[in-house]
GROMACS .gro file of C-alpha atoms in nm:
model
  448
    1UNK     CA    1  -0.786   0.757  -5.164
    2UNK     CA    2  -0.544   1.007  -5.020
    3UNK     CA    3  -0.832   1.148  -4.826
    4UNK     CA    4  -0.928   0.833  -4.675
    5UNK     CA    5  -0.570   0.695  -4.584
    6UNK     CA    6  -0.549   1.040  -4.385
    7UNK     CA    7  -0.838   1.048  -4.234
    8UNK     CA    8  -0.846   0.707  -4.084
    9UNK     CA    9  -0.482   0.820  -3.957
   10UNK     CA   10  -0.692   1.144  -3.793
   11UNK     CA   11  -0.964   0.886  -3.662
   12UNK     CA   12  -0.665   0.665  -3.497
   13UNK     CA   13  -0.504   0.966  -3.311
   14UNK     CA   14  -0.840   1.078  -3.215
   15UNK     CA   15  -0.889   0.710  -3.003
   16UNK     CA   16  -0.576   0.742  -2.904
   17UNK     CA   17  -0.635   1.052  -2.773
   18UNK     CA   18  -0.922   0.927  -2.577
   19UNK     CA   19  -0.775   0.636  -2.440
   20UNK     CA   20  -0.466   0.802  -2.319
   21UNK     CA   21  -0.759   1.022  -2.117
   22UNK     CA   22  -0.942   0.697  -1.986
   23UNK     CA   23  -0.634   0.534  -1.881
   24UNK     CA   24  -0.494   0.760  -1.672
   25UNK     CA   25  -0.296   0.720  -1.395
   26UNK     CA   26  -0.346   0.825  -1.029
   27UNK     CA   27  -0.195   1.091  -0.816
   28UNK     CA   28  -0.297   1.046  -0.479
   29UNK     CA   29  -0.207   1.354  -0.254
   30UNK     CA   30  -0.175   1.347   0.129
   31UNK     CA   31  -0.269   1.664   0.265
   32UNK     CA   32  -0.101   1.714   0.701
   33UNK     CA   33  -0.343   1.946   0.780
   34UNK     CA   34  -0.165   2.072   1.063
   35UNK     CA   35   0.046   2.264   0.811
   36UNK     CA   36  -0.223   2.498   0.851
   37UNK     CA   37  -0.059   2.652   1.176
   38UNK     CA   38   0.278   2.686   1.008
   39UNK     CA   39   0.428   3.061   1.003
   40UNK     CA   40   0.520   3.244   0.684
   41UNK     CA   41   0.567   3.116   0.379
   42UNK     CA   42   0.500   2.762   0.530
   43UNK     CA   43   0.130   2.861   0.598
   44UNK     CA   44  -0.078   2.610   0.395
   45UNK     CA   45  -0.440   2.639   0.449
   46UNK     CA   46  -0.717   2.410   0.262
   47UNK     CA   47  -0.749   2.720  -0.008
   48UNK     CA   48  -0.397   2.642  -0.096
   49UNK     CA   49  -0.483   2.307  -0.239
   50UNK     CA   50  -0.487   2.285  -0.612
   51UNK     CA   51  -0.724   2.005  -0.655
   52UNK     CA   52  -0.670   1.954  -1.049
   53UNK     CA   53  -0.327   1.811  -0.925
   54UNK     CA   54  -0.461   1.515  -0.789
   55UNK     CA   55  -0.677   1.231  -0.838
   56UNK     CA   56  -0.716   1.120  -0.468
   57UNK     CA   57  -0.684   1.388  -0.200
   58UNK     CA   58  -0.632   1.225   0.147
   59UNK     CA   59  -0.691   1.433   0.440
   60UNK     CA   60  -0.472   1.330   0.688
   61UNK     CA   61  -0.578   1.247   0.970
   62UNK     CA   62  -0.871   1.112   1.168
   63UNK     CA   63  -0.816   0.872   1.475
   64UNK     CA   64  -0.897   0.518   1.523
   65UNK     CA   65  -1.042   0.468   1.925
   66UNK     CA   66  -1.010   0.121   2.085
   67UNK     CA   67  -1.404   0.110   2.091
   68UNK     CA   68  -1.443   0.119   1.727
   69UNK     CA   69  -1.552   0.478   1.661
   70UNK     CA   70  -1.376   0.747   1.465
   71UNK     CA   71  -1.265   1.094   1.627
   72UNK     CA   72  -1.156   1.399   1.513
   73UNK     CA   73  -0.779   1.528   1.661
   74UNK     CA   74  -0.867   1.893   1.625
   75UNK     CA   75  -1.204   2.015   1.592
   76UNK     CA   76  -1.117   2.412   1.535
   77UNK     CA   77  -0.960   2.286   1.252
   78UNK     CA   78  -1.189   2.043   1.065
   79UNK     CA   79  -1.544   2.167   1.149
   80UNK     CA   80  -1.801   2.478   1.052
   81UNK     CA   81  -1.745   2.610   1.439
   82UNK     CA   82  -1.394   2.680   1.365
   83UNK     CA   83  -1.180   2.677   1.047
   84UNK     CA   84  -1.412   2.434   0.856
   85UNK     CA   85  -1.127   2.225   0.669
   86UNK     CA   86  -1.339   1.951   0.621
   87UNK     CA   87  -1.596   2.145   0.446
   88UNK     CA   88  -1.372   2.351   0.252
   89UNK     CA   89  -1.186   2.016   0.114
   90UNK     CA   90  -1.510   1.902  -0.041
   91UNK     CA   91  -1.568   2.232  -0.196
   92UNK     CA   92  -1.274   2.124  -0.385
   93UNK     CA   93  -1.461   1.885  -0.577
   94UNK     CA   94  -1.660   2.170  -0.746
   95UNK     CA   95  -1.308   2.328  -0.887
   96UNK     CA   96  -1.217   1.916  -1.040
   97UNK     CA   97  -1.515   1.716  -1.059
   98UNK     CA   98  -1.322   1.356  -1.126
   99UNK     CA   99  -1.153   1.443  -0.772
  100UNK     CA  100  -1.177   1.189  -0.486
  101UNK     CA  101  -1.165   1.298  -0.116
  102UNK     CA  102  -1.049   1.044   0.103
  103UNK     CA  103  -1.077   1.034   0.470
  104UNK     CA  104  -0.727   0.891   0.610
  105UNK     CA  105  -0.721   0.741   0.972
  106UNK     CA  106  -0.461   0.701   1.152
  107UNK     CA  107  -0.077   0.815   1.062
  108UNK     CA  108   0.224   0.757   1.296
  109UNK     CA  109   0.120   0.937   1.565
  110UNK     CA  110  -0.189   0.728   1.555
  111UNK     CA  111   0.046   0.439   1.693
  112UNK     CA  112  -0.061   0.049   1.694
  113UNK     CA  113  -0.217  -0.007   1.999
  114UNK     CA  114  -0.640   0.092   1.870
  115UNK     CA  115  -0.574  -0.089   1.542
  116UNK     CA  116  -0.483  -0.424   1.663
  117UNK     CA  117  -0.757  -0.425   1.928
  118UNK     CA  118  -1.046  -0.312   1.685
  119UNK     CA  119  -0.923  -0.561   1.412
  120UNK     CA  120  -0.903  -0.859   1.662
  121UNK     CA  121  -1.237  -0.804   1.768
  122UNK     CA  122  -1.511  -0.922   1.508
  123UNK     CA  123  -1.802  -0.726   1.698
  124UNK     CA  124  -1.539  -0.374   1.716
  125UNK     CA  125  -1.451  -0.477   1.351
  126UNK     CA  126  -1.833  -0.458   1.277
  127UNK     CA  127  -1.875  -0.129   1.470
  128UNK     CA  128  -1.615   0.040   1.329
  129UNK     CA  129  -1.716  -0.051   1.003
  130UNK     CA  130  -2.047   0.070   1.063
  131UNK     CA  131  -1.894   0.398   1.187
  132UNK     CA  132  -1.675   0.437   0.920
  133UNK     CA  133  -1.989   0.424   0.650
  134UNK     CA  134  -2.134   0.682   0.855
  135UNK     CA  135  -1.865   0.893   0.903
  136UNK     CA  136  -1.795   0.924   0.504
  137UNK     CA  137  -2.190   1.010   0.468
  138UNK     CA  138  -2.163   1.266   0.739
  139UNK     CA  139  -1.860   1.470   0.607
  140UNK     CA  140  -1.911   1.395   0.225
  141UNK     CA  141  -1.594   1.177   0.184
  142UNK     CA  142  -1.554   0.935  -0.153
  143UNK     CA  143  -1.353   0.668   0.044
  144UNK     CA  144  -1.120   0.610   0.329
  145UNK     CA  145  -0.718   0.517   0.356
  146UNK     CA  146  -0.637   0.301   0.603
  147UNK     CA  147  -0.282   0.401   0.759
  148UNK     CA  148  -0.205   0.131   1.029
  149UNK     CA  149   0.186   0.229   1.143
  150UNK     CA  150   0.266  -0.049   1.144
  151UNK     CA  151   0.112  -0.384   1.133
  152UNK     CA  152   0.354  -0.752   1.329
  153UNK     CA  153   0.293  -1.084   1.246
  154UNK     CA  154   0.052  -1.093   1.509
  155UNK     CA  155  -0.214  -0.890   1.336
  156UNK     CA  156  -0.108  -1.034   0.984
  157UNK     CA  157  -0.470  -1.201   0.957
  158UNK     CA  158  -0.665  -1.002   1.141
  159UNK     CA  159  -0.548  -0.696   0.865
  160UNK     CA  160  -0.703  -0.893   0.633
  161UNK     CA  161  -1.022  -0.941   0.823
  162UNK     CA  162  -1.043  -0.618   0.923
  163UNK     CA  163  -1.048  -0.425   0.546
  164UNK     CA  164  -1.252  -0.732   0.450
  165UNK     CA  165  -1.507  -0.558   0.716
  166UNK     CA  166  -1.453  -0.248   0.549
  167UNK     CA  167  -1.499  -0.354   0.192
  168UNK     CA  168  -1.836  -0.516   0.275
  169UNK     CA  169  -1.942  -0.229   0.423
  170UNK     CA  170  -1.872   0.027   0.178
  171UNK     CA  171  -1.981  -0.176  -0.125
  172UNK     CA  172  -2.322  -0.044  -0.147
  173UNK     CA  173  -2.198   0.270  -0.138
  174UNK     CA  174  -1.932   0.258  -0.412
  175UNK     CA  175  -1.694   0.379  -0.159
  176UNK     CA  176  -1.304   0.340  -0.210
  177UNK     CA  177  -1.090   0.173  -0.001
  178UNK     CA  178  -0.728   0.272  -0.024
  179UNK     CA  179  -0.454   0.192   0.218
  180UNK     CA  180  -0.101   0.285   0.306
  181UNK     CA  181   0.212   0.035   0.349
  182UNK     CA  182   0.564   0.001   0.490
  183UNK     CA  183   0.712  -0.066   0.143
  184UNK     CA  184   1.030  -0.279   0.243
  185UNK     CA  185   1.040  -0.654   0.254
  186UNK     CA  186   1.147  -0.676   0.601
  187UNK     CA  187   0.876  -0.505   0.693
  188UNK     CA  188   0.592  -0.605   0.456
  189UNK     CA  189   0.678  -0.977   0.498
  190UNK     CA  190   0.617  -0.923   0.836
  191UNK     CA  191   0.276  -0.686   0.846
  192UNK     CA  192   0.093  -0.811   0.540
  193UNK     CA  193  -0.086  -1.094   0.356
  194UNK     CA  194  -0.033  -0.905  -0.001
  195UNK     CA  195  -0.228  -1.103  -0.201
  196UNK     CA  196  -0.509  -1.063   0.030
  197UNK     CA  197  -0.499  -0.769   0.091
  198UNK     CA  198  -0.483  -0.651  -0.291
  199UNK     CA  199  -0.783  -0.872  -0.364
  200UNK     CA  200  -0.990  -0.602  -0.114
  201UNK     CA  201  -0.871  -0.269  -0.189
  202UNK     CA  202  -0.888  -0.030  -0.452
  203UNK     CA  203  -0.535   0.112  -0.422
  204UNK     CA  204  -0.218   0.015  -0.226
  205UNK     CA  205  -0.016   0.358  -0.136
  206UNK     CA  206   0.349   0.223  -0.144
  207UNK     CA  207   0.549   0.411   0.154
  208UNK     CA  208   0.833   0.372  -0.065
  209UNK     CA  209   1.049   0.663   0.119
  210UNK     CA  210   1.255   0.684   0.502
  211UNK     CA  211   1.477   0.412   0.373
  212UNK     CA  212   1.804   0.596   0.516
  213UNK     CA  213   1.758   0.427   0.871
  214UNK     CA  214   2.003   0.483   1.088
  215UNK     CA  215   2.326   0.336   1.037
  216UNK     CA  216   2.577   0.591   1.110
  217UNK     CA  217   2.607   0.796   0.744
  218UNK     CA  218   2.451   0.921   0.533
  219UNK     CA  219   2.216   0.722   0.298
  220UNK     CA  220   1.972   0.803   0.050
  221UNK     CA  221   1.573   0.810   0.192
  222UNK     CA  222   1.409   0.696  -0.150
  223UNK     CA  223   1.648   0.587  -0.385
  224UNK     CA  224   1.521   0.383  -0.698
  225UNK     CA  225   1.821   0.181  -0.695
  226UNK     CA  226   2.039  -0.072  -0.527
  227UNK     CA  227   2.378   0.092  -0.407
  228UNK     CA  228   2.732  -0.023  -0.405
  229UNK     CA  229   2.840  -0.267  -0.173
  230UNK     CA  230   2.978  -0.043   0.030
  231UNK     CA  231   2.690   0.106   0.139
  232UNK     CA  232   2.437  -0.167   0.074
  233UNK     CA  233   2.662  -0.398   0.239
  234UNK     CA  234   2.339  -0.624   0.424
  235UNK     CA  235   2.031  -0.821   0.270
  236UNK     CA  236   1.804  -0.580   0.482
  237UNK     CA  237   1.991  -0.255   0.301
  238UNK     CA  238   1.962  -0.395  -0.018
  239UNK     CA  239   1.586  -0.398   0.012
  240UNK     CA  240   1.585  -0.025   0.112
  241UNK     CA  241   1.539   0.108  -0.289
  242UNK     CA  242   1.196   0.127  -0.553
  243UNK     CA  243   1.336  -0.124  -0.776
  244UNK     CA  244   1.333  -0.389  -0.511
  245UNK     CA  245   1.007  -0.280  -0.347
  246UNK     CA  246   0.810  -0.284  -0.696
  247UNK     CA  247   0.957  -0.636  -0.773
  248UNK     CA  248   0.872  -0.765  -0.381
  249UNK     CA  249   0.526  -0.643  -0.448
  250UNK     CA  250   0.429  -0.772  -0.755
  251UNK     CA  251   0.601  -1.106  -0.658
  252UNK     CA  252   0.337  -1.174  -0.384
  253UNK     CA  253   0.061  -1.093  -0.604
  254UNK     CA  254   0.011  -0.735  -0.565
  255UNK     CA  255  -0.192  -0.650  -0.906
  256UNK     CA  256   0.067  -0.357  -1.043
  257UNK     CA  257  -0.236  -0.115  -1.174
  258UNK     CA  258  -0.347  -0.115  -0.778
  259UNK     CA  259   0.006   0.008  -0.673
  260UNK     CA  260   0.059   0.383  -0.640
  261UNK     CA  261   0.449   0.458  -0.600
  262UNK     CA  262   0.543   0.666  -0.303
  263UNK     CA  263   0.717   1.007  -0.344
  264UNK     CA  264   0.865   1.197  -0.068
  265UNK     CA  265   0.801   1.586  -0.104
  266UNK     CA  266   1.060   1.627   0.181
  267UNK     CA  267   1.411   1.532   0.228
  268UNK     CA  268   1.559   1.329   0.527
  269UNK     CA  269   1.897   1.513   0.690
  270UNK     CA  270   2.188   1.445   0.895
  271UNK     CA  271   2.459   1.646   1.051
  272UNK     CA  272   2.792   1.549   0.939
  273UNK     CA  273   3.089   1.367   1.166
  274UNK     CA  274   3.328   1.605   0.929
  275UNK     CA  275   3.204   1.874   0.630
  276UNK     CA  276   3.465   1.804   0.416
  277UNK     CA  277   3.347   1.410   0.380
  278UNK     CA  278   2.995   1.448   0.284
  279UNK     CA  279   2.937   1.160  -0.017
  280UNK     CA  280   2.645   0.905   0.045
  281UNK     CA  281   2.826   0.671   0.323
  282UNK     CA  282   3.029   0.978   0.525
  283UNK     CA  283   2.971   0.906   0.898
  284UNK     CA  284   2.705   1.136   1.040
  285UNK     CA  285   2.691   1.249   1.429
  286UNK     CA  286   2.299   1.284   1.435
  287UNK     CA  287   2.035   1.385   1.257
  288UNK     CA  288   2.032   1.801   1.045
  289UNK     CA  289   1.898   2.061   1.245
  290UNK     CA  290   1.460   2.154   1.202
  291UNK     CA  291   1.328   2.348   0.895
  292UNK     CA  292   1.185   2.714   0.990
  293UNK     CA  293   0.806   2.612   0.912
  294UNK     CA  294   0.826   2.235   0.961
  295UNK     CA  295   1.031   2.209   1.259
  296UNK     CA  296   1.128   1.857   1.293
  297UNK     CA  297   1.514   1.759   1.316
  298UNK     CA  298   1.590   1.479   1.068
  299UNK     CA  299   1.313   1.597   0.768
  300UNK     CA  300   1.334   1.918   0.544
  301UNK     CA  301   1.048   1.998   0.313
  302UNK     CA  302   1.094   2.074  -0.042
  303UNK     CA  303   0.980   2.406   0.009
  304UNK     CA  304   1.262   2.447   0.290
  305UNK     CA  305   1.545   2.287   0.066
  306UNK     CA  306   1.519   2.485  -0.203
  307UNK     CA  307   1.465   2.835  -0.037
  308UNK     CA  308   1.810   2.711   0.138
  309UNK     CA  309   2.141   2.796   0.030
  310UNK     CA  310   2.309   2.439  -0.050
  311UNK     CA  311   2.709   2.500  -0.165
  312UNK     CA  312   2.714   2.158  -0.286
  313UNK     CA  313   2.447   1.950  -0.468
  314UNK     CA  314   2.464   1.612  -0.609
  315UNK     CA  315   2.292   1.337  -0.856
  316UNK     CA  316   2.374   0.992  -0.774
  317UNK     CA  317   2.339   0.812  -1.097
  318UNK     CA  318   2.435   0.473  -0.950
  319UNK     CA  319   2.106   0.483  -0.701
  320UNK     CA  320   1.900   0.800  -0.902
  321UNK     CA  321   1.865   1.023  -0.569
  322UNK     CA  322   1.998   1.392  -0.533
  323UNK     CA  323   2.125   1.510  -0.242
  324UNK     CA  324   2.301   1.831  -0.112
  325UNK     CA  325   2.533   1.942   0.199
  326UNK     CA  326   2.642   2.290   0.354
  327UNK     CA  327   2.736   2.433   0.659
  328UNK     CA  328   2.815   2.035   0.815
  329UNK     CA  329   2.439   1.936   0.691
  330UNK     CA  330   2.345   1.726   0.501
  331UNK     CA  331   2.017   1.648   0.302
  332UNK     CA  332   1.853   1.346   0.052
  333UNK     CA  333   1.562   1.429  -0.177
  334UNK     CA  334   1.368   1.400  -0.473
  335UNK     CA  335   1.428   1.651  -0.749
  336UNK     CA  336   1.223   1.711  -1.045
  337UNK     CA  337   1.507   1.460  -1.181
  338UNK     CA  338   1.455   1.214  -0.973
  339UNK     CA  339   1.073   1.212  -1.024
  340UNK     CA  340   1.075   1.201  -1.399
  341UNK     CA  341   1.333   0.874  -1.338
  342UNK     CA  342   1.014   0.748  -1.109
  343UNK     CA  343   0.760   0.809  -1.349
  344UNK     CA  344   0.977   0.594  -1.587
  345UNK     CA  345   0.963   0.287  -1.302
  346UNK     CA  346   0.588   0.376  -1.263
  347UNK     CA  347   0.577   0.309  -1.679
  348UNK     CA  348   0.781   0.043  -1.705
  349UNK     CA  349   0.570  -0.138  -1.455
  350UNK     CA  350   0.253  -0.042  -1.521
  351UNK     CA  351   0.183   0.070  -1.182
  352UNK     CA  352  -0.172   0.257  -1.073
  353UNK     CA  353   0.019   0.568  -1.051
  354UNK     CA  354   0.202   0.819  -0.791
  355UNK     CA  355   0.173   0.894  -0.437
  356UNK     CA  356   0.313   1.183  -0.249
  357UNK     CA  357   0.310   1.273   0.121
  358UNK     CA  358   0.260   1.527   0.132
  359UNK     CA  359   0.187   1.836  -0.092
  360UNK     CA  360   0.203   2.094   0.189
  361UNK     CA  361   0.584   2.067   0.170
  362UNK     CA  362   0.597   2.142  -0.199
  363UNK     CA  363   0.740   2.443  -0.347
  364UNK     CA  364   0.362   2.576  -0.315
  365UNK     CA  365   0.403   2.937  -0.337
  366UNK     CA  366   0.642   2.910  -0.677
  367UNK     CA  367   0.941   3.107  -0.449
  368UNK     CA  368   1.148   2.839  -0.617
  369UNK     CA  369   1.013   2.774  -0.949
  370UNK     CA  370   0.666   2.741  -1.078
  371UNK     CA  371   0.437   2.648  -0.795
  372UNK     CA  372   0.377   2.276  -0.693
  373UNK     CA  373   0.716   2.214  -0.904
  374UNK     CA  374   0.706   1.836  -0.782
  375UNK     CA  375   0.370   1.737  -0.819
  376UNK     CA  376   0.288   1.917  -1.108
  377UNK     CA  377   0.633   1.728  -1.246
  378UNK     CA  378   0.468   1.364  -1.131
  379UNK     CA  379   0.107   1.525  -1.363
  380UNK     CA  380   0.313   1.541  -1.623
  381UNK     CA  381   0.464   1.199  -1.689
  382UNK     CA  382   0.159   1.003  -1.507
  383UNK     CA  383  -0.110   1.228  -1.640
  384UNK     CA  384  -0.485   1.215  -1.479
  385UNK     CA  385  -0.793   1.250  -1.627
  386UNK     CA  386  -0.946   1.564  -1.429
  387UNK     CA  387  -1.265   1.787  -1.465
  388UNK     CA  388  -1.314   2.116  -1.402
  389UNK     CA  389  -1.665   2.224  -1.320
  390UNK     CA  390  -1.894   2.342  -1.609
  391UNK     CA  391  -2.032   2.668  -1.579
  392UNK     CA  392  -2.303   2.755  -1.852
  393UNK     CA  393  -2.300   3.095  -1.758
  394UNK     CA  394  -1.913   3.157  -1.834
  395UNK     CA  395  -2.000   2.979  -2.199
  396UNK     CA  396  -1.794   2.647  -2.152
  397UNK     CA  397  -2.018   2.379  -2.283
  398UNK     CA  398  -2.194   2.157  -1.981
  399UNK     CA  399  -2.241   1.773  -2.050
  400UNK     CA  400  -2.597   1.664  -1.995
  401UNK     CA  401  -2.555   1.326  -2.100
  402UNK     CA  402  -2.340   1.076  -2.185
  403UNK     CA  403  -2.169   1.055  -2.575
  404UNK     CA  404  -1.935   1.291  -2.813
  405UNK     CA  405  -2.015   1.623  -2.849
  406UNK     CA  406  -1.888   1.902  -3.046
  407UNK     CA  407  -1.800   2.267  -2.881
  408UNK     CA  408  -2.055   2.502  -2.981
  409UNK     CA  409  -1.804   2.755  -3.060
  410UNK     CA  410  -1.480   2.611  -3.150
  411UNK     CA  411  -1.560   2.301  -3.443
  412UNK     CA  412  -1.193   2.194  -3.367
  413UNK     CA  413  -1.303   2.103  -3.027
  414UNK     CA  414  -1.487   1.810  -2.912
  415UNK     CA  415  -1.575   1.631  -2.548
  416UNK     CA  416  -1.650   1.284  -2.430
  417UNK     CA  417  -1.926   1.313  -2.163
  418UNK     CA  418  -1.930   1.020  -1.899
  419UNK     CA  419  -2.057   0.978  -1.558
  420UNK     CA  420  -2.075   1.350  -1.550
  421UNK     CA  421  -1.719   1.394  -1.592
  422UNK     CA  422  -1.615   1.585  -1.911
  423UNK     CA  423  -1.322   1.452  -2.120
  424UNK     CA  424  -1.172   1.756  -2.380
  425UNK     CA  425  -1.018   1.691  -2.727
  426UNK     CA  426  -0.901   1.870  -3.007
  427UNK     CA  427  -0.871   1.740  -3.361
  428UNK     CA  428  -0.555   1.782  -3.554
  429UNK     CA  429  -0.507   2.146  -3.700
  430UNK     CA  430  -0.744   2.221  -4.018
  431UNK     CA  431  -1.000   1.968  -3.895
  432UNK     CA  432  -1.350   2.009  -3.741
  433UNK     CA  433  -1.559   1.758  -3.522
  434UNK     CA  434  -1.820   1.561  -3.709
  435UNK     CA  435  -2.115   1.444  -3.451
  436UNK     CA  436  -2.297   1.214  -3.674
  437UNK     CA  437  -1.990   1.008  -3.739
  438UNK     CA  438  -1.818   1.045  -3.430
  439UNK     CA  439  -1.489   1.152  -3.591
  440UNK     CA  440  -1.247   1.398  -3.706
  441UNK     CA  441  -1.328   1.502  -4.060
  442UNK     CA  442  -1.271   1.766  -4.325
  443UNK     CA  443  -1.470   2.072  -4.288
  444UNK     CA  444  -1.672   2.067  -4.627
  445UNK     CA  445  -1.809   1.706  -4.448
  446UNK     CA  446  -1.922   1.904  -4.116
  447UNK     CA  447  -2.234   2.140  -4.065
  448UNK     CA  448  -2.062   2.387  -3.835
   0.00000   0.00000   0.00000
């Protein structure tokens, strides 16, 4: 009887086990290409992706035209004749097997103006979709984002019409269709028919980051929480937080499992009024000075912060946001701190998982810490169920079909096979896989 109670117990942690695999969350990584032309240490080439960090890998980005087709903003980059990026991100796929490679179009410096004219057309709306279904057969994509910066009133419907389009299109095809929001109220009110909109897609990417605006002092850029009144002295301000962006979301319908929480692998800066005042609120006189690889004034990477010397840094427990200052700068960010607290909110809603733009600006090299410090911190409190490749001649065992399978040369180890992606388990210490009853068991009740 004592042998029974305990192995039902083994049994039950074995399920577990396997649903905990199944029900995994997403990481969905934005890759800015362009960071391949960055000097030094901030050189970050296709090769430098880890793809078993990642669920969804979106390559960022492909442009929209006002006649419904799709270009490509730098050709050296992406294709065999030059640098072959494209090519080499679907080689990825052979190093995680569950990974999906998402074509993103569009971006910020995509602008409106091609978006609104192709979704208010039905015709370019058909075209494009058309072109889109080609284009992801063409360069071996699983899906397409959608990253419309930003969406008015105007084009509220015609959003909706447009991903409808999209959806029909890539049905047959089991394509995904993912797309990226302005996460505020005052903005997402605006832009988008939520309910809609979730009833098309397969994912909603939450921008849920460049919430410090510009106001005069310093403010957080993703904080989870609501700050004093001080600072979050205006309805529109005290939108500008996670907490209140989850809640808007779900309120108007937004299914939580299709909501992947942004993460900002960067920090947003600002050049202090006086160096001696530099709490969240001290008046600013601009924007921080450009990073040495990323070179924009206003935005640090990670990878910049933390190979910086910062005198003084912070963790605002009120709003759960760290932030630093030296030398009359000043810089908010996510921590590894901050994004276990996230991975908490991600939990406690249930959400689809994490987003981050954008894993060139992670600590990639390990100068820091260990390497991808951020997103391999986001893997570890929203796990995902990856796959490496099989390779029978390295020994590893190779699923053929679907079912539970023992390891040929460990009996402690067993797989789930499914869809061709391999699932691995180990039993609890001192027990071996039994095949024939699908279970954990003692080893005098296993041939092994």
């Amino acid at each position: 009887m004592v042998h029974s109670i305990s192995l039902w117990s083994v049994v039950l942690l074995a399920v577990c086990s396997f649903m905990a695999a199944v029900e995994s969350k997403e990481v969905v990584c934005y890759y800015g290409t362009w960071a391949t032309y960055r000097q030094g240490n901030g050189k970050f080439a296709t090769e430098d992706v880890d793809p078993s960090l990642c669920t969804q890998l979106n390559y960022a980005f492909f442009d929209i035209k006002s006649d419904g087709s799709i270009s490509i903003p730098d050709e050296y980059l992406a294709l065999p004749s030059g640098l072959n990026a494209i090519g080499k991100f679907h080689d990825l796929k052979q190093r995680n097997r569950a990974l999906k490679t998402m074509a993103a179009i569009g971006g910020w410096n995509a602008g409106t103006a091609n978006f609104r004219t192709v979704a208010a057309d039905p015709q370019l709306r058909a075209i494009f979709a058309s072109n889109a279904v080609s284009f992801l057969q063409q360069y071996r994509f699983d899906g397409m984002d959608i990253d419309w910066e930003y969406p008015t009133a105007a084009d509220k419907s015609n959003f909706v019409l447009f991903l409808q389009e999209l959806a029909s299109a890539f049905a047959p095809y089991n394509y995904l269709l993912t797309v990226a929001v302005a996460a505020p109220e005052s903005t997402a009110n605006e832009a988008y028919d939520i309910s809609a909109i979730a009833g098309i897609v397969n994912y909603i990417n939450l921008m849920t980051y460049d919430m410090q605006g510009n106001f005069g002092v310093t403010r957080h850029q993703a904080p989870i929480n609501q700050g004093p009144a001080s600072i979050d002295d205006s309805g529109e301000k005290q939108q500008q937080n996670v907490e209140a962006i989850v809640q808007y979301w779900l309120s108007r319908g937004a299914p939580a499992r299709k909501l992947t929480l942004g993460i900002p692998l960067y920090g947003r800066t600002f050049r202090l009024s006086n160096p001696r005042d530099d709490g969240v609120g001290a008046p600013v006189s601009g924007v921080g000075s450009p990073g040495r690889y990323t070179q924009e004034a206003g935005s640090l990477a990670y990878n910049e912060i933390c190979e910086s010397s910062w005198p003084f840094k912070y963790f605002d427990s009120v709003q759960v946001a760290s932030y630093a200052s030296g030398n009359g700068e000043w810089v908010s960010y996510d921590s590894v701190d901050v994004i276990n607290q996230k991975c908490n909110v991600i939990a406690k809603y249930g959400l689809g998982g994490g987003m981050v733009w954008s894993i060139e600006q992670d600590d990639f090299r390990g100068i820091c810490g260990p390497k991808f410090t951020l997103l391999s911190t986001l893997n570890r409190c929203a796990p995902t169920a990856t796959t490496k490749a099989a390779s029978s001649a390295s020994g590893s065992f190779v699923c053929t079909r679907d079912g539970y399978f023992r390891d040929p040369y460990d009996c402690n180890k067993f797989y789930r096979c499914h869809s061709n992606y391999k699932y691995s388990f180990n039993c609890p210490s001192g027990l071996y896989f039994n095949e024939d009853a699908v279970t954990c068991d003692w080893p005098y009740n296993v041939r092994c």
